[in-house]
Structure formats: structure tokens, C-alpha cells
Amino acid sequence: MNFVNLAVEGDTDVPVAERLIGLLDLEPHAVVTGPGAPNLDARIPEFNRSGEHVNWLILRDLDHDASCPAELVRNLLGGQPMARRIALRVPVRAVESWLLADREGFSRQFGVGLRQVPRHPDSLVDPKRRLIDICRRSRRADVRRGMPPRQGSGRSVGPEYVTRIVEFARFMWDPERAAEASESLQKALVALRRRVDDGTWS
């Protein structure tokens, strides 16, 4: 069994990263959680320097911080080449698009109609907001209560958002099925498998 360190923006990203390396029969070692993109970004050059000797999977949302993932990766690495044991993958535009891409799983877990779940989540301007808006129309009252923010709370998500997303990502989300609807996830899986096949992540 080989180990991969994980670096992500927040708690809801951790199970996603774990599921991706789990597909490759790899296990997480250290887990670094931002919190938030600015804190994660500040440490990426440090991870890159250690990446000649240590395996890293870094997930960083594209958001609207660059025109494409390649541009964002160049910026995050500060012009330095990516170390050979680093996999810096960029969900378009956020990891929520990868979760929505498993339309069947999301529909079942959150009690929403399959037709409400977008077919092309990579094209969403704000996948997190869309995810919450879909949950507002759930058939289940507990989802409608827990996922959207409470009126006047000033928050962007509901009180159960993190718990429910982590549960879904850890136990229900099917990354391979999701990759059929998300090009950025499909590319990430190809890149990770290549690191195993060519012995980089050994």
C-alpha cells in the first residue's frame, strides 16, 4: 500500500480526495486543510518543494481566479515546474461540480428529481449555489431545512451542509460515474492513474 498526502481547501474536499486515491488502492497520510483557498495557496510552493520525495494530491477550486485550470496551476506554482510526485488538480469551477456530476447518486441522497441535477456541471458559474438551490426543492424536509442557509443568517450554506456533503462524498458519491459528466474530473482521474501506472506514486 502506498500513501499520498492530501492538501485541500476545506472539510468537504477531504472525502473527495480520499475517494479519488482510494480508487487507486492508495491511502491518505497527512491531510492539510486550508482553511480556504488563500491559506492553501500560500503553502503550495512548500508542498511542491517536497514533491520530489513525497506524494501529494492537491485539490484547488478554479472558482473565477483564472481563465482555465492550466493558468491557475502556473500561478499557484509561481513559475516553478511541478514536482514529479505532485498532482495539483483543479475542479471546474468548484468541487461541488464533481459531486453534482454523479447525478444518480446526488438525486438519491438528497431526494431531488434527476432532471433537476445539471447534466454539464463543469459549465456552472457557481456550482455550490446551484447545489444548494437544488436542495431547496428536495422532497425531504430535513434536506430543505439543513442544506440552504437560514434566512437572515448571513451564511452561504445551511447548518448541516458540511455534514451532509461529507457523508455523501464518503459513502454515496461514485467518482467514476461522475467522471462521465465532468471533463475536469475525468482528466484528474487519468492523471492520477498515470502516476500509479508509471511508478511515480510508488
mmCIF file of C-alpha atoms in Angstrom:
data_model
loop_
_atom_site.group_PDB
_atom_site.id
_atom_site.type_symbol
_atom_site.label_atom_id
_atom_site.label_comp_id
_atom_site.label_asym_id
_atom_site.label_seq_id
_atom_site.Cartn_x
_atom_site.Cartn_y
_atom_site.Cartn_z
ATOM 1 C CA MET A 1 0.000 0.000 0.000
ATOM 2 C CA ASN A 2 1.327 3.428 -0.994
ATOM 3 C CA PHE A 3 0.463 6.651 0.766
ATOM 4 C CA VAL A 4 -0.435 10.081 -0.582
ATOM 5 C CA ASN A 5 -0.554 13.332 1.382
ATOM 6 C CA LEU A 6 -3.674 15.393 0.762
ATOM 7 C CA ALA A 7 -3.988 19.181 0.677
ATOM 8 C CA VAL A 8 -7.410 20.747 0.128
ATOM 9 C CA GLU A 9 -9.318 23.953 0.787
ATOM 10 C CA GLY A 10 -11.861 22.710 3.315
ATOM 11 C CA ASP A 11 -13.514 19.841 5.146
ATOM 12 C CA THR A 12 -15.900 18.936 2.331
ATOM 13 C CA ASP A 13 -12.942 18.388 -0.014
ATOM 14 C CA VAL A 14 -11.255 15.790 2.191
ATOM 15 C CA PRO A 15 -13.569 12.836 1.419
ATOM 16 C CA VAL A 16 -13.433 13.700 -2.286
ATOM 17 C CA ALA A 17 -9.638 13.479 -2.286
ATOM 18 C CA GLU A 18 -9.777 10.291 -0.221
ATOM 19 C CA ARG A 19 -12.209 8.662 -2.644
ATOM 20 C CA LEU A 20 -10.022 9.550 -5.628
ATOM 21 C CA ILE A 21 -6.890 7.946 -4.238
ATOM 22 C CA GLY A 22 -8.967 5.075 -2.867
ATOM 23 C CA LEU A 23 -9.865 4.175 -6.447
ATOM 24 C CA LEU A 24 -6.154 3.550 -6.968
ATOM 25 C CA ASP A 25 -5.756 1.435 -3.816
ATOM 26 C CA LEU A 26 -3.797 4.250 -2.196
ATOM 27 C CA GLU A 27 -4.282 5.600 1.314
ATOM 28 C CA PRO A 28 -4.021 9.137 2.722
ATOM 29 C CA HIS A 29 -1.160 10.002 5.028
ATOM 30 C CA ALA A 30 -1.078 13.643 6.154
ATOM 31 C CA VAL A 31 -4.176 15.727 5.437
ATOM 32 C CA VAL A 32 -3.801 19.521 5.220
ATOM 33 C CA THR A 33 -6.978 21.596 5.121
ATOM 34 C CA GLY A 34 -6.504 25.287 4.137
ATOM 35 C CA PRO A 35 -8.713 26.529 5.601
ATOM 36 C CA GLY A 36 -9.779 28.351 2.482
ATOM 37 C CA ALA A 37 -8.028 28.939 -0.831
ATOM 38 C CA PRO A 38 -5.707 31.775 0.335
ATOM 39 C CA ASN A 39 -4.203 29.644 3.115
ATOM 40 C CA LEU A 40 -3.865 26.627 0.827
ATOM 41 C CA ASP A 41 -2.333 28.720 -1.958
ATOM 42 C CA ALA A 42 0.337 30.091 0.362
ATOM 43 C CA ARG A 43 1.576 26.563 1.116
ATOM 44 C CA ILE A 44 1.539 25.099 -2.402
ATOM 45 C CA PRO A 45 5.158 26.162 -3.193
ATOM 46 C CA GLU A 46 6.215 24.386 0.019
ATOM 47 C CA PHE A 47 4.359 21.220 -0.992
ATOM 48 C CA ASN A 48 5.899 21.443 -4.438
ATOM 49 C CA ARG A 49 9.411 21.579 -2.994
ATOM 50 C CA SER A 50 8.748 18.388 -1.021
ATOM 51 C CA GLY A 51 7.127 16.759 -4.025
ATOM 52 C CA GLU A 52 10.379 15.335 -5.345
ATOM 53 C CA HIS A 53 10.281 12.848 -2.471
ATOM 54 C CA VAL A 54 6.716 12.844 -1.089
ATOM 55 C CA ASN A 55 3.427 12.060 -2.833
ATOM 56 C CA TRP A 56 0.853 14.869 -2.804
ATOM 57 C CA LEU A 57 -2.659 15.248 -4.169
ATOM 58 C CA ILE A 58 -3.744 18.891 -4.014
ATOM 59 C CA LEU A 59 -7.293 19.945 -4.891
ATOM 60 C CA ARG A 60 -7.858 23.639 -5.527
ATOM 61 C CA ASP A 61 -11.119 25.031 -6.957
ATOM 62 C CA LEU A 62 -10.780 27.086 -10.121
ATOM 63 C CA ASP A 63 -13.528 29.452 -8.947
ATOM 64 C CA HIS A 64 -13.016 32.599 -11.047
ATOM 65 C CA ASP A 65 -9.342 33.014 -10.205
ATOM 66 C CA ALA A 66 -8.021 32.207 -13.693
ATOM 67 C CA SER A 67 -9.304 31.644 -17.205
ATOM 68 C CA CYS A 68 -8.537 27.916 -17.099
ATOM 69 C CA PRO A 69 -7.001 25.276 -14.794
ATOM 70 C CA ALA A 70 -3.616 25.383 -16.555
ATOM 71 C CA GLU A 71 -3.299 29.131 -15.928
ATOM 72 C CA LEU A 72 -4.247 28.709 -12.269
ATOM 73 C CA VAL A 73 -1.708 25.899 -11.801
ATOM 74 C CA ARG A 74 1.056 28.058 -13.297
ATOM 75 C CA ASN A 75 0.137 30.900 -10.965
ATOM 76 C CA LEU A 76 -0.012 28.678 -7.897
ATOM 77 C CA LEU A 77 3.412 27.204 -8.623
ATOM 78 C CA GLY A 78 4.922 30.665 -9.027
ATOM 79 C CA GLY A 79 6.517 29.769 -12.327
ATOM 80 C CA GLN A 80 8.283 26.720 -10.922
ATOM 81 C CA PRO A 81 7.881 23.311 -12.584
ATOM 82 C CA MET A 82 5.568 20.894 -10.836
ATOM 83 C CA ALA A 83 7.489 18.299 -8.836
ATOM 84 C CA ARG A 84 7.117 14.785 -10.153
ATOM 85 C CA ARG A 85 5.224 13.414 -7.135
ATOM 86 C CA ILE A 86 2.718 16.310 -7.079
ATOM 87 C CA ALA A 87 -0.779 16.049 -8.534
ATOM 88 C CA LEU A 88 -2.373 19.503 -8.430
ATOM 89 C CA ARG A 89 -5.886 19.084 -9.757
ATOM 90 C CA VAL A 90 -8.412 21.854 -10.326
ATOM 91 C CA PRO A 91 -12.178 21.175 -10.228
ATOM 92 C CA VAL A 92 -14.104 23.444 -12.632
ATOM 93 C CA ARG A 93 -15.361 25.642 -11.024
ATOM 94 C CA ALA A 94 -15.579 24.021 -7.622
ATOM 95 C CA VAL A 95 -15.502 20.553 -6.126
ATOM 96 C CA GLU A 96 -19.306 20.748 -5.858
ATOM 97 C CA SER A 97 -19.410 20.356 -9.649
ATOM 98 C CA TRP A 98 -17.691 16.962 -9.253
ATOM 99 C CA LEU A 99 -20.282 15.951 -6.665
ATOM 100 C CA LEU A 100 -23.203 17.066 -8.839
ATOM 101 C CA ALA A 101 -21.691 15.124 -11.732
ATOM 102 C CA ASP A 102 -22.833 11.909 -10.058
ATOM 103 C CA ARG A 103 -26.413 12.793 -10.931
ATOM 104 C CA GLU A 104 -27.941 9.488 -9.898
ATOM 105 C CA GLY A 105 -26.168 9.369 -6.561
ATOM 106 C CA PHE A 106 -26.946 13.006 -5.774
ATOM 107 C CA SER A 107 -30.590 12.579 -6.730
ATOM 108 C CA ARG A 108 -30.987 9.610 -4.386
ATOM 109 C CA GLN A 109 -29.016 11.052 -1.477
ATOM 110 C CA PHE A 110 -30.713 14.436 -1.415
ATOM 111 C CA GLY A 111 -34.207 13.460 -2.514
ATOM 112 C CA VAL A 112 -34.309 15.558 -5.679
ATOM 113 C CA GLY A 113 -35.500 14.718 -9.179
ATOM 114 C CA LEU A 114 -32.836 13.511 -11.586
ATOM 115 C CA ARG A 115 -33.870 16.192 -14.082
ATOM 116 C CA GLN A 116 -33.066 18.884 -11.526
ATOM 117 C CA VAL A 117 -29.400 17.833 -11.394
ATOM 118 C CA PRO A 118 -27.413 19.531 -14.204
ATOM 119 C CA ARG A 119 -26.026 17.349 -16.991
ATOM 120 C CA HIS A 120 -22.950 19.536 -17.507
ATOM 121 C CA PRO A 121 -21.803 20.684 -14.065
ATOM 122 C CA ASP A 122 -18.431 21.961 -15.331
ATOM 123 C CA SER A 123 -20.331 24.712 -17.156
ATOM 124 C CA LEU A 124 -21.939 26.107 -13.999
ATOM 125 C CA VAL A 125 -20.853 29.580 -12.940
ATOM 126 C CA ASP A 126 -21.403 28.783 -9.247
ATOM 127 C CA PRO A 127 -21.788 25.017 -8.620
ATOM 128 C CA LYS A 128 -22.107 25.423 -4.849
ATOM 129 C CA ARG A 129 -25.019 27.826 -5.172
ATOM 130 C CA ARG A 130 -26.702 25.552 -7.711
ATOM 131 C CA LEU A 131 -26.282 22.593 -5.388
ATOM 132 C CA ILE A 132 -27.965 24.484 -2.558
ATOM 133 C CA ASP A 133 -30.751 25.748 -4.814
ATOM 134 C CA ILE A 134 -31.464 22.180 -5.908
ATOM 135 C CA CYS A 135 -31.663 21.095 -2.280
ATOM 136 C CA ARG A 136 -34.227 23.833 -1.587
ATOM 137 C CA ARG A 137 -36.590 21.818 -3.838
ATOM 138 C CA SER A 138 -35.864 18.461 -2.203
ATOM 139 C CA ARG A 139 -38.760 16.128 -1.470
ATOM 140 C CA ARG A 140 -37.256 15.698 2.009
ATOM 141 C CA ALA A 141 -37.953 18.300 4.668
ATOM 142 C CA ASP A 142 -34.714 17.532 6.525
ATOM 143 C CA VAL A 143 -32.684 18.374 3.401
ATOM 144 C CA ARG A 144 -34.653 21.593 2.844
ATOM 145 C CA ARG A 145 -34.007 22.574 6.453
ATOM 146 C CA GLY A 146 -30.349 21.593 6.647
ATOM 147 C CA MET A 147 -28.684 22.480 3.348
ATOM 148 C CA PRO A 148 -29.743 26.067 2.476
ATOM 149 C CA PRO A 149 -28.752 28.923 4.781
ATOM 150 C CA ARG A 150 -31.357 30.107 7.231
ATOM 151 C CA GLN A 151 -32.938 33.427 6.320
ATOM 152 C CA GLY A 152 -31.061 36.275 7.930
ATOM 153 C CA SER A 153 -28.135 34.069 8.993
ATOM 154 C CA GLY A 154 -25.713 35.826 6.688
ATOM 155 C CA ARG A 155 -24.192 32.459 5.811
ATOM 156 C CA SER A 156 -23.832 30.922 2.362
ATOM 157 C CA VAL A 157 -24.757 27.390 3.462
ATOM 158 C CA GLY A 158 -27.100 25.738 5.936
ATOM 159 C CA PRO A 159 -26.170 24.279 9.329
ATOM 160 C CA GLU A 160 -25.945 20.703 8.024
ATOM 161 C CA TYR A 161 -24.202 21.459 4.753
ATOM 162 C CA VAL A 162 -20.740 20.205 5.684
ATOM 163 C CA THR A 163 -22.005 17.084 7.464
ATOM 164 C CA ARG A 164 -24.303 16.056 4.630
ATOM 165 C CA ILE A 165 -21.783 16.770 1.866
ATOM 166 C CA VAL A 166 -19.063 14.818 3.676
ATOM 167 C CA GLU A 167 -21.454 11.895 4.173
ATOM 168 C CA PHE A 168 -22.427 11.918 0.508
ATOM 169 C CA ALA A 169 -18.858 12.193 -0.764
ATOM 170 C CA ARG A 170 -17.595 9.484 1.564
ATOM 171 C CA PHE A 171 -20.305 6.882 1.176
ATOM 172 C CA MET A 172 -22.521 7.534 -1.854
ATOM 173 C CA TRP A 173 -20.606 9.531 -4.463
ATOM 174 C CA ASP A 174 -19.344 7.439 -7.372
ATOM 175 C CA PRO A 175 -16.279 9.224 -8.856
ATOM 176 C CA GLU A 176 -16.129 7.064 -11.972
ATOM 177 C CA ARG A 177 -19.794 7.639 -12.769
ATOM 178 C CA ALA A 178 -19.308 11.351 -12.052
ATOM 179 C CA ALA A 179 -16.339 11.498 -14.420
ATOM 180 C CA GLU A 180 -18.707 10.695 -17.290
ATOM 181 C CA ALA A 181 -20.345 14.114 -16.796
ATOM 182 C CA SER A 182 -17.319 16.181 -15.704
ATOM 183 C CA GLU A 183 -14.359 16.626 -18.021
ATOM 184 C CA SER A 184 -12.220 18.136 -15.259
ATOM 185 C CA LEU A 185 -12.840 15.117 -13.023
ATOM 186 C CA GLN A 186 -12.165 12.741 -15.908
ATOM 187 C CA LYS A 187 -8.818 14.446 -16.548
ATOM 188 C CA ALA A 188 -7.985 14.261 -12.856
ATOM 189 C CA LEU A 189 -8.614 10.509 -12.750
ATOM 190 C CA VAL A 190 -6.470 9.969 -15.843
ATOM 191 C CA ALA A 191 -3.632 11.990 -14.310
ATOM 192 C CA LEU A 192 -3.769 10.111 -11.015
ATOM 193 C CA ARG A 193 -3.854 6.695 -12.709
ATOM 194 C CA ARG A 194 -0.842 7.698 -14.793
ATOM 195 C CA ARG A 195 1.151 8.392 -11.631
ATOM 196 C CA VAL A 196 0.411 4.885 -10.405
ATOM 197 C CA ASP A 197 0.955 3.164 -13.738
ATOM 198 C CA ASP A 198 4.314 4.821 -14.403
ATOM 199 C CA GLY A 199 5.538 4.234 -10.855
ATOM 200 C CA THR A 200 5.695 7.911 -9.847
ATOM 201 C CA TRP A 201 3.475 7.288 -6.828
ATOM 202 C CA SER A 202 5.431 4.321 -5.584
#
